[in-house]
JSON list of C-alpha atoms in Angstrom, two decimals:
[
{"chain": "A", "resi": 1, "resn": "ALA", "atom": "CA", "xyz": [-12.95, -6.19, 147.22]},
{"chain": "A", "resi": 2, "resn": "GLN", "atom": "CA", "xyz": [-15.33, -3.28, 147.14]},
{"chain": "A", "resi": 3, "resn": "ALA", "atom": "CA", "xyz": [-14.49, 0.19, 148.49]},
{"chain": "A", "resi": 4, "resn": "VAL", "atom": "CA", "xyz": [-16.95, -0.33, 151.37]},
{"chain": "A", "resi": 5, "resn": "PHE", "atom": "CA", "xyz": [-16.92, -1.31, 155.00]},
{"chain": "A", "resi": 6, "resn": "GLY", "atom": "CA", "xyz": [-19.80, -2.44, 157.18]},
{"chain": "A", "resi": 7, "resn": "ILE", "atom": "CA", "xyz": [-20.19, -1.77, 160.89]},
{"chain": "A", "resi": 8, "resn": "ALA", "atom": "CA", "xyz": [-22.48, -3.27, 163.53]},
{"chain": "A", "resi": 9, "resn": "LEU", "atom": "CA", "xyz": [-22.12, -1.77, 167.00]},
{"chain": "A", "resi": 10, "resn": "GLY", "atom": "CA", "xyz": [-23.41, -3.76, 169.96]},
{"chain": "A", "resi": 11, "resn": "LYS", "atom": "CA", "xyz": [-23.95, -2.81, 173.57]},
{"chain": "A", "resi": 12, "resn": "ALA", "atom": "CA", "xyz": [-21.50, -4.08, 176.22]},
{"chain": "A", "resi": 13, "resn": "ASP", "atom": "CA", "xyz": [-23.16, -7.53, 176.31]},
{"chain": "A", "resi": 14, "resn": "GLU", "atom": "CA", "xyz": [-23.42, -7.79, 172.51]},
{"chain": "A", "resi": 15, "resn": "ILE", "atom": "CA", "xyz": [-21.01, -8.52, 169.68]},
{"chain": "A", "resi": 16, "resn": "SER", "atom": "CA", "xyz": [-19.80, -5.73, 167.40]},
{"chain": "A", "resi": 17, "resn": "SER", "atom": "CA", "xyz": [-18.41, -6.24, 163.91]},
{"chain": "A", "resi": 18, "resn": "ALA", "atom": "CA", "xyz": [-16.43, -4.39, 161.26]},
{"chain": "A", "resi": 19, "resn": "ARG", "atom": "CA", "xyz": [-16.09, -5.92, 157.81]},
{"chain": "A", "resi": 20, "resn": "PHE", "atom": "CA", "xyz": [-13.77, -4.28, 155.29]},
{"chain": "A", "resi": 21, "resn": "GLY", "atom": "CA", "xyz": [-14.47, -4.86, 151.60]},
{"chain": "A", "resi": 22, "resn": "GLY", "atom": "CA", "xyz": [-18.10, -5.89, 152.18]},
{"chain": "A", "resi": 23, "resn": "VAL", "atom": "CA", "xyz": [-20.89, -6.38, 154.71]},
{"chain": "A", "resi": 24, "resn": "ASP", "atom": "CA", "xyz": [-21.77, -9.07, 157.26]},
{"chain": "A", "resi": 25, "resn": "SER", "atom": "CA", "xyz": [-25.43, -10.11, 156.98]},
{"chain": "A", "resi": 26, "resn": "THR", "atom": "CA", "xyz": [-25.24, -11.88, 160.36]},
{"chain": "A", "resi": 27, "resn": "PHE", "atom": "CA", "xyz": [-25.85, -8.51, 162.02]},
{"chain": "A", "resi": 28, "resn": "MET", "atom": "CA", "xyz": [-28.86, -7.50, 159.88]},
{"chain": "A", "resi": 29, "resn": "GLU", "atom": "CA", "xyz": [-32.42, -8.07, 161.03]},
{"chain": "A", "resi": 30, "resn": "ASP", "atom": "CA", "xyz": [-33.49, -8.79, 157.44]},
{"chain": "A", "resi": 31, "resn": "PRO", "atom": "CA", "xyz": [-30.47, -9.52, 155.21]},
{"chain": "A", "resi": 32, "resn": "SER", "atom": "CA", "xyz": [-32.67, -9.64, 152.08]},
{"chain": "A", "resi": 33, "resn": "ALA", "atom": "CA", "xyz": [-34.04, -6.10, 152.61]},
{"chain": "A", "resi": 34, "resn": "PRO", "atom": "CA", "xyz": [-32.26, -3.43, 150.62]},
{"chain": "A", "resi": 35, "resn": "PHE", "atom": "CA", "xyz": [-30.07, -0.83, 152.29]},
{"chain": "A", "resi": 36, "resn": "GLU", "atom": "CA", "xyz": [-31.43, 2.70, 152.46]},
{"chain": "A", "resi": 37, "resn": "TYR", "atom": "CA", "xyz": [-28.69, 5.01, 151.22]},
{"chain": "A", "resi": 38, "resn": "ALA", "atom": "CA", "xyz": [-27.91, 8.61, 152.06]},
{"chain": "A", "resi": 39, "resn": "PRO", "atom": "CA", "xyz": [-25.55, 10.45, 149.71]},
{"chain": "A", "resi": 40, "resn": "LEU", "atom": "CA", "xyz": [-22.55, 12.14, 151.28]},
{"chain": "A", "resi": 41, "resn": "VAL", "atom": "CA", "xyz": [-22.83, 15.93, 151.35]},
{"chain": "A", "resi": 42, "resn": "ASN", "atom": "CA", "xyz": [-19.23, 16.33, 152.46]},
{"chain": "A", "resi": 43, "resn": "THR", "atom": "CA", "xyz": [-16.51, 13.78, 151.78]},
{"chain": "A", "resi": 44, "resn": "ASP", "atom": "CA", "xyz": [-14.09, 15.09, 154.45]},
{"chain": "A", "resi": 45, "resn": "TYR", "atom": "CA", "xyz": [-16.14, 13.08, 156.98]},
{"chain": "A", "resi": 46, "resn": "TRP", "atom": "CA", "xyz": [-19.01, 10.67, 156.54]},
{"chain": "A", "resi": 47, "resn": "THR", "atom": "CA", "xyz": [-21.46, 13.59, 156.41]},
{"chain": "A", "resi": 48, "resn": "VAL", "atom": "CA", "xyz": [-25.08, 13.10, 155.33]},
{"chain": "A", "resi": 49, "resn": "GLY", "atom": "CA", "xyz": [-28.11, 15.37, 155.11]},
{"chain": "A", "resi": 50, "resn": "TYR", "atom": "CA", "xyz": [-29.91, 15.77, 158.43]},
{"chain": "A", "resi": 51, "resn": "ALA", "atom": "CA", "xyz": [-33.67, 16.01, 157.91]},
{"chain": "A", "resi": 52, "resn": "GLY", "atom": "CA", "xyz": [-35.17, 16.13, 161.40]},
{"chain": "A", "resi": 53, "resn": "LEU", "atom": "CA", "xyz": [-35.60, 14.82, 164.92]},
{"chain": "A", "resi": 54, "resn": "LYS", "atom": "CA", "xyz": [-38.63, 13.68, 166.92]},
{"chain": "A", "resi": 55, "resn": "MET", "atom": "CA", "xyz": [-39.18, 12.57, 170.48]},
{"chain": "A", "resi": 56, "resn": "GLY", "atom": "CA", "xyz": [-42.18, 10.30, 170.43]},
{"chain": "A", "resi": 57, "resn": "SER", "atom": "CA", "xyz": [-44.51, 12.09, 168.00]},
{"chain": "A", "resi": 58, "resn": "LYS", "atom": "CA", "xyz": [-43.22, 15.58, 168.87]},
{"chain": "A", "resi": 59, "resn": "ASP", "atom": "CA", "xyz": [-41.10, 17.27, 166.19]},
{"chain": "A", "resi": 60, "resn": "ILE", "atom": "CA", "xyz": [-38.07, 18.89, 167.81]},
{"chain": "A", "resi": 61, "resn": "PHE", "atom": "CA", "xyz": [-35.99, 19.68, 164.76]},
{"chain": "A", "resi": 62, "resn": "GLY", "atom": "CA", "xyz": [-35.77, 23.38, 165.53]},
{"chain": "A", "resi": 63, "resn": "THR", "atom": "CA", "xyz": [-33.02, 25.40, 163.88]},
{"chain": "A", "resi": 64, "resn": "GLY", "atom": "CA", "xyz": [-29.40, 24.65, 163.30]},
{"chain": "A", "resi": 65, "resn": "ALA", "atom": "CA", "xyz": [-27.65, 21.81, 161.56]},
{"chain": "A", "resi": 66, "resn": "THR", "atom": "CA", "xyz": [-28.72, 20.48, 158.19]},
{"chain": "A", "resi": 67, "resn": "THR", "atom": "CA", "xyz": [-25.95, 17.89, 158.07]},
{"chain": "A", "resi": 68, "resn": "ALA", "atom": "CA", "xyz": [-24.77, 15.13, 160.41]},
{"chain": "A", "resi": 69, "resn": "ILE", "atom": "CA", "xyz": [-21.60, 13.09, 160.67]},
{"chain": "A", "resi": 70, "resn": "VAL", "atom": "CA", "xyz": [-22.04, 9.33, 161.07]},
{"chain": "A", "resi": 71, "resn": "ASP", "atom": "CA", "xyz": [-19.18, 8.34, 163.39]},
{"chain": "A", "resi": 72, "resn": "SER", "atom": "CA", "xyz": [-18.58, 5.05, 165.19]},
{"chain": "A", "resi": 73, "resn": "GLY", "atom": "CA", "xyz": [-15.89, 6.68, 167.35]},
{"chain": "A", "resi": 74, "resn": "THR", "atom": "CA", "xyz": [-18.28, 9.07, 169.11]},
{"chain": "A", "resi": 75, "resn": "THR", "atom": "CA", "xyz": [-19.98, 7.52, 172.15]},
{"chain": "A", "resi": 76, "resn": "VAL", "atom": "CA", "xyz": [-22.96, 9.91, 172.30]},
{"chain": "A", "resi": 77, "resn": "ALA", "atom": "CA", "xyz": [-25.48, 11.45, 169.94]},
{"chain": "A", "resi": 78, "resn": "LEU", "atom": "CA", "xyz": [-24.29, 15.03, 169.61]},
{"chain": "A", "resi": 79, "resn": "LEU", "atom": "CA", "xyz": [-27.24, 17.18, 168.54]},
{"chain": "A", "resi": 80, "resn": "SER", "atom": "CA", "xyz": [-27.63, 20.91, 168.07]},
{"chain": "A", "resi": 81, "resn": "THR", "atom": "CA", "xyz": [-27.79, 22.67, 171.43]},
{"chain": "A", "resi": 82, "resn": "GLU", "atom": "CA", "xyz": [-31.42, 23.58, 170.77]},
{"chain": "A", "resi": 83, "resn": "GLN", "atom": "CA", "xyz": [-32.36, 19.97, 170.01]},
{"chain": "A", "resi": 84, "resn": "ALA", "atom": "CA", "xyz": [-30.52, 18.55, 173.02]},
{"chain": "A", "resi": 85, "resn": "ASN", "atom": "CA", "xyz": [-32.24, 21.12, 175.26]},
{"chain": "A", "resi": 86, "resn": "ALA", "atom": "CA", "xyz": [-35.62, 20.14, 173.77]},
{"chain": "A", "resi": 87, "resn": "VAL", "atom": "CA", "xyz": [-34.96, 16.46, 174.51]},
{"chain": "A", "resi": 88, "resn": "ILE", "atom": "CA", "xyz": [-33.98, 17.36, 178.09]},
{"chain": "A", "resi": 89, "resn": "ALA", "atom": "CA", "xyz": [-37.10, 19.55, 178.48]},
{"chain": "A", "resi": 90, "resn": "GLU", "atom": "CA", "xyz": [-39.29, 16.69, 177.24]},
{"chain": "A", "resi": 91, "resn": "LEU", "atom": "CA", "xyz": [-37.63, 14.26, 179.67]},
{"chain": "A", "resi": 92, "resn": "LYS", "atom": "CA", "xyz": [-38.10, 16.73, 182.54]},
{"chain": "A", "resi": 93, "resn": "ALA", "atom": "CA", "xyz": [-41.78, 17.02, 181.63]},
{"chain": "A", "resi": 94, "resn": "THR", "atom": "CA", "xyz": [-42.35, 13.24, 181.49]},
{"chain": "A", "resi": 95, "resn": "THR", "atom": "CA", "xyz": [-39.97, 11.86, 184.14]},
{"chain": "A", "resi": 96, "resn": "THR", "atom": "CA", "xyz": [-38.71, 12.97, 187.55]},
{"chain": "A", "resi": 97, "resn": "GLY", "atom": "CA", "xyz": [-35.23, 13.51, 188.94]},
{"chain": "A", "resi": 98, "resn": "LEU", "atom": "CA", "xyz": [-33.25, 14.62, 185.87]},
{"chain": "A", "resi": 99, "resn": "THR", "atom": "CA", "xyz": [-30.22, 16.76, 186.78]},
{"chain": "A", "resi": 100, "resn": "VAL", "atom": "CA", "xyz": [-28.34, 18.78, 184.15]},
{"chain": "A", "resi": 101, "resn": "GLN", "atom": "CA", "xyz": [-24.80, 19.91, 184.92]},
{"chain": "A", "resi": 102, "resn": "SER", "atom": "CA", "xyz": [-23.28, 23.12, 183.55]},
{"chain": "A", "resi": 103, "resn": "ASN", "atom": "CA", "xyz": [-21.18, 21.05, 181.11]},
{"chain": "A", "resi": 104, "resn": "GLY", "atom": "CA", "xyz": [-24.37, 19.71, 179.52]},
{"chain": "A", "resi": 105, "resn": "ILE", "atom": "CA", "xyz": [-24.24, 16.21, 181.02]},
{"chain": "A", "resi": 106, "resn": "ALA", "atom": "CA", "xyz": [-27.70, 15.11, 182.16]},
{"chain": "A", "resi": 107, "resn": "PHE", "atom": "CA", "xyz": [-28.33, 12.22, 184.55]},
{"chain": "A", "resi": 108, "resn": "TYR", "atom": "CA", "xyz": [-30.65, 10.60, 187.07]},
{"chain": "A", "resi": 109, "resn": "ASP", "atom": "CA", "xyz": [-29.38, 9.50, 190.47]},
{"chain": "A", "resi": 110, "resn": "GLY", "atom": "CA", "xyz": [-30.34, 5.85, 190.41]},
{"chain": "A", "resi": 111, "resn": "PRO", "atom": "CA", "xyz": [-31.98, 3.62, 187.81]},
{"chain": "A", "resi": 112, "resn": "CYS", "atom": "CA", "xyz": [-32.94, 4.77, 184.35]},
{"chain": "A", "resi": 113, "resn": "PRO", "atom": "CA", "xyz": [-36.56, 5.84, 183.86]},
{"chain": "A", "resi": 114, "resn": "THR", "atom": "CA", "xyz": [-38.91, 3.51, 182.07]},
{"chain": "A", "resi": 115, "resn": "GLY", "atom": "CA", "xyz": [-41.37, 4.58, 179.42]},
{"chain": "A", "resi": 116, "resn": "ALA", "atom": "CA", "xyz": [-39.37, 7.48, 177.99]},
{"chain": "A", "resi": 117, "resn": "ALA", "atom": "CA", "xyz": [-40.23, 8.12, 174.33]},
{"chain": "A", "resi": 118, "resn": "ASP", "atom": "CA", "xyz": [-38.08, 6.98, 171.44]},
{"chain": "A", "resi": 119, "resn": "VAL", "atom": "CA", "xyz": [-35.95, 9.61, 169.71]},
{"chain": "A", "resi": 120, "resn": "THR", "atom": "CA", "xyz": [-36.23, 9.32, 165.94]},
{"chain": "A", "resi": 121, "resn": "VAL", "atom": "CA", "xyz": [-33.49, 10.73, 163.73]},
{"chain": "A", "resi": 122, "resn": "SER", "atom": "CA", "xyz": [-34.34, 11.47, 160.08]},
{"chain": "A", "resi": 123, "resn": "ILE", "atom": "CA", "xyz": [-31.55, 11.39, 157.52]},
{"chain": "A", "resi": 124, "resn": "ALA", "atom": "CA", "xyz": [-31.97, 12.73, 153.99]},
{"chain": "A", "resi": 125, "resn": "GLY", "atom": "CA", "xyz": [-31.83, 9.58, 151.89]},
{"chain": "A", "resi": 126, "resn": "ALA", "atom": "CA", "xyz": [-31.46, 9.15, 148.16]},
{"chain": "A", "resi": 127, "resn": "ASN", "atom": "CA", "xyz": [-35.12, 8.02, 147.97]},
{"chain": "A", "resi": 128, "resn": "GLY", "atom": "CA", "xyz": [-36.72, 10.01, 150.80]},
{"chain": "A", "resi": 129, "resn": "ASN", "atom": "CA", "xyz": [-36.00, 10.35, 154.49]},
{"chain": "A", "resi": 130, "resn": "ILE", "atom": "CA", "xyz": [-34.49, 7.46, 156.44]},
{"chain": "A", "resi": 131, "resn": "ASP", "atom": "CA", "xyz": [-36.03, 7.36, 159.93]},
{"chain": "A", "resi": 132, "resn": "VAL", "atom": "CA", "xyz": [-34.09, 5.59, 162.68]},
{"chain": "A", "resi": 133, "resn": "ALA", "atom": "CA", "xyz": [-35.81, 5.17, 166.06]},
{"chain": "A", "resi": 134, "resn": "ILE", "atom": "CA", "xyz": [-33.53, 5.20, 169.09]},
{"chain": "A", "resi": 135, "resn": "PRO", "atom": "CA", "xyz": [-35.22, 3.61, 172.13]},
{"chain": "A", "resi": 136, "resn": "SER", "atom": "CA", "xyz": [-34.53, 4.99, 175.60]},
{"chain": "A", "resi": 137, "resn": "SER", "atom": "CA", "xyz": [-32.58, 1.82, 176.41]},
{"chain": "A", "resi": 138, "resn": "GLN", "atom": "CA", "xyz": [-30.02, 3.08, 173.87]},
{"chain": "A", "resi": 139, "resn": "TYR", "atom": "CA", "xyz": [-29.86, 6.75, 174.85]},
{"chain": "A", "resi": 140, "resn": "PHE", "atom": "CA", "xyz": [-29.59, 6.09, 178.59]},
{"chain": "A", "resi": 141, "resn": "GLU", "atom": "CA", "xyz": [-26.70, 4.23, 180.21]},
{"chain": "A", "resi": 142, "resn": "LEU", "atom": "CA", "xyz": [-26.35, 3.18, 183.86]},
{"chain": "A", "resi": 143, "resn": "ILE", "atom": "CA", "xyz": [-22.84, 4.16, 185.02]},
{"chain": "A", "resi": 144, "resn": "GLN", "atom": "CA", "xyz": [-21.81, 3.71, 188.67]},
{"chain": "A", "resi": 145, "resn": "GLY", "atom": "CA", "xyz": [-25.37, 4.03, 189.95]},
{"chain": "A", "resi": 146, "resn": "GLN", "atom": "CA", "xyz": [-26.26, 7.03, 187.79]},
{"chain": "A", "resi": 147, "resn": "CYS", "atom": "CA", "xyz": [-28.37, 6.89, 184.65]},
{"chain": "A", "resi": 148, "resn": "VAL", "atom": "CA", "xyz": [-26.58, 9.11, 182.13]},
{"chain": "A", "resi": 149, "resn": "LEU", "atom": "CA", "xyz": [-28.30, 10.63, 179.11]},
{"chain": "A", "resi": 150, "resn": "ARG", "atom": "CA", "xyz": [-26.09, 9.88, 176.09]},
{"chain": "A", "resi": 151, "resn": "ILE", "atom": "CA", "xyz": [-27.45, 12.82, 174.10]},
{"chain": "A", "resi": 152, "resn": "MET", "atom": "CA", "xyz": [-25.56, 16.11, 174.33]},
{"chain": "A", "resi": 153, "resn": "GLY", "atom": "CA", "xyz": [-25.71, 19.51, 172.63]},
{"chain": "A", "resi": 154, "resn": "SER", "atom": "CA", "xyz": [-23.20, 21.22, 170.37]},
{"chain": "A", "resi": 155, "resn": "PRO", "atom": "CA", "xyz": [-23.34, 24.72, 168.90]},
{"chain": "A", "resi": 156, "resn": "GLN", "atom": "CA", "xyz": [-21.72, 23.60, 165.64]},
{"chain": "A", "resi": 157, "resn": "LEU", "atom": "CA", "xyz": [-21.95, 19.88, 164.84]},
{"chain": "A", "resi": 158, "resn": "VAL", "atom": "CA", "xyz": [-24.40, 17.02, 164.78]},
{"chain": "A", "resi": 159, "resn": "ILE", "atom": "CA", "xyz": [-22.60, 13.70, 165.20]},
{"chain": "A", "resi": 160, "resn": "LEU", "atom": "CA", "xyz": [-24.58, 10.47, 165.15]},
{"chain": "A", "resi": 161, "resn": "GLY", "atom": "CA", "xyz": [-22.33, 8.27, 167.25]},
{"chain": "A", "resi": 162, "resn": "ASP", "atom": "CA", "xyz": [-22.86, 4.81, 168.69]},
{"chain": "A", "resi": 163, "resn": "VAL", "atom": "CA", "xyz": [-26.18, 5.82, 170.32]},
{"chain": "A", "resi": 164, "resn": "PHE", "atom": "CA", "xyz": [-27.51, 6.04, 166.75]},
{"chain": "A", "resi": 165, "resn": "MET", "atom": "CA", "xyz": [-25.35, 3.35, 165.14]},
{"chain": "A", "resi": 166, "resn": "ARG", "atom": "CA", "xyz": [-26.36, 0.57, 167.57]},
{"chain": "A", "resi": 167, "resn": "ASN", "atom": "CA", "xyz": [-29.78, 0.56, 165.92]},
{"chain": "A", "resi": 168, "resn": "VAL", "atom": "CA", "xyz": [-28.61, 0.13, 162.32]},
{"chain": "A", "resi": 169, "resn": "TYR", "atom": "CA", "xyz": [-26.13, -1.89, 160.36]},
{"chain": "A", "resi": 170, "resn": "SER", "atom": "CA", "xyz": [-24.15, 0.79, 158.51]},
{"chain": "A", "resi": 171, "resn": "VAL", "atom": "CA", "xyz": [-22.30, 0.38, 155.25]},
{"chain": "A", "resi": 172, "resn": "PHE", "atom": "CA", "xyz": [-19.83, 3.10, 154.35]},
{"chain": "A", "resi": 173, "resn": "ASP", "atom": "CA", "xyz": [-19.58, 3.09, 150.56]},
{"chain": "A", "resi": 174, "resn": "GLN", "atom": "CA", "xyz": [-16.61, 5.19, 149.54]},
{"chain": "A", "resi": 175, "resn": "GLY", "atom": "CA", "xyz": [-16.83, 4.14, 145.90]},
{"chain": "A", "resi": 176, "resn": "ASN", "atom": "CA", "xyz": [-20.32, 5.63, 145.56]},
{"chain": "A", "resi": 177, "resn": "SER", "atom": "CA", "xyz": [-19.98, 8.46, 148.14]},
{"chain": "A", "resi": 178, "resn": "ARG", "atom": "CA", "xyz": [-22.83, 7.26, 150.34]},
{"chain": "A", "resi": 179, "resn": "VAL", "atom": "CA", "xyz": [-23.73, 5.61, 153.64]},
{"chain": "A", "resi": 180, "resn": "GLY", "atom": "CA", "xyz": [-26.32, 2.83, 153.78]},
{"chain": "A", "resi": 181, "resn": "PHE", "atom": "CA", "xyz": [-28.49, 1.80, 156.71]},
{"chain": "A", "resi": 182, "resn": "LYS", "atom": "CA", "xyz": [-30.49, -1.31, 157.55]},
{"chain": "A", "resi": 183, "resn": "LYS", "atom": "CA", "xyz": [-32.11, -2.41, 160.83]},
{"chain": "A", "resi": 184, "resn": "ALA", "atom": "CA", "xyz": [-29.48, -4.12, 162.98]},
{"chain": "A", "resi": 185, "resn": "LYS", "atom": "CA", "xyz": [-29.82, -7.45, 164.75]},
{"chain": "A", "resi": 186, "resn": "ALA", "atom": "CA", "xyz": [-28.24, -7.61, 168.20]},
{"chain": "A", "resi": 187, "resn": "ILE", "atom": "CA", "xyz": [-26.21, -10.74, 168.94]},
{"chain": "A", "resi": 188, "resn": "LYS", "atom": "CA", "xyz": [-25.43, -11.52, 172.58]},
{"chain": "A", "resi": 189, "resn": "LYS", "atom": "CA", "xyz": [-21.87, -12.50, 173.57]}
]
């Protein structure tokens, strides 16, 4: 077996998968396409270079983090405080009814807005940037009648949790100190 594990994270109505010692092509949109790899910049966590962030076509990278942790155990996308605030400002400018609490949680009372722009995360890959688009259906979640934004700010860390990972099949390659990404295929339960 290889020193790798592959992860596909699905939404509540989709199947998730973890394969230790290899990958599961069932969860890849195009199994024959090569993985795009990002070298680890810190081996304490699965930390990769963080190259930028866009909302729609608007660059909102700002200042702050140059690295990001890829973590299946984090349920949100934790961005720099400046980036999270820029995403919230863009949503306030293009939608109505967004409330932001003092703890940083943002939500709409009622259904999630339609037509919000994709958020695209750029990771520093071995062969150029790896861009992963996160549609609004992934960064919003309807919880007990409220539409919660699953993007939050942090003064110190960027963590690309399941909001990011639901869009890619990820292979964690310990033997080569890298993380690989490929477009995921959702499989309904």
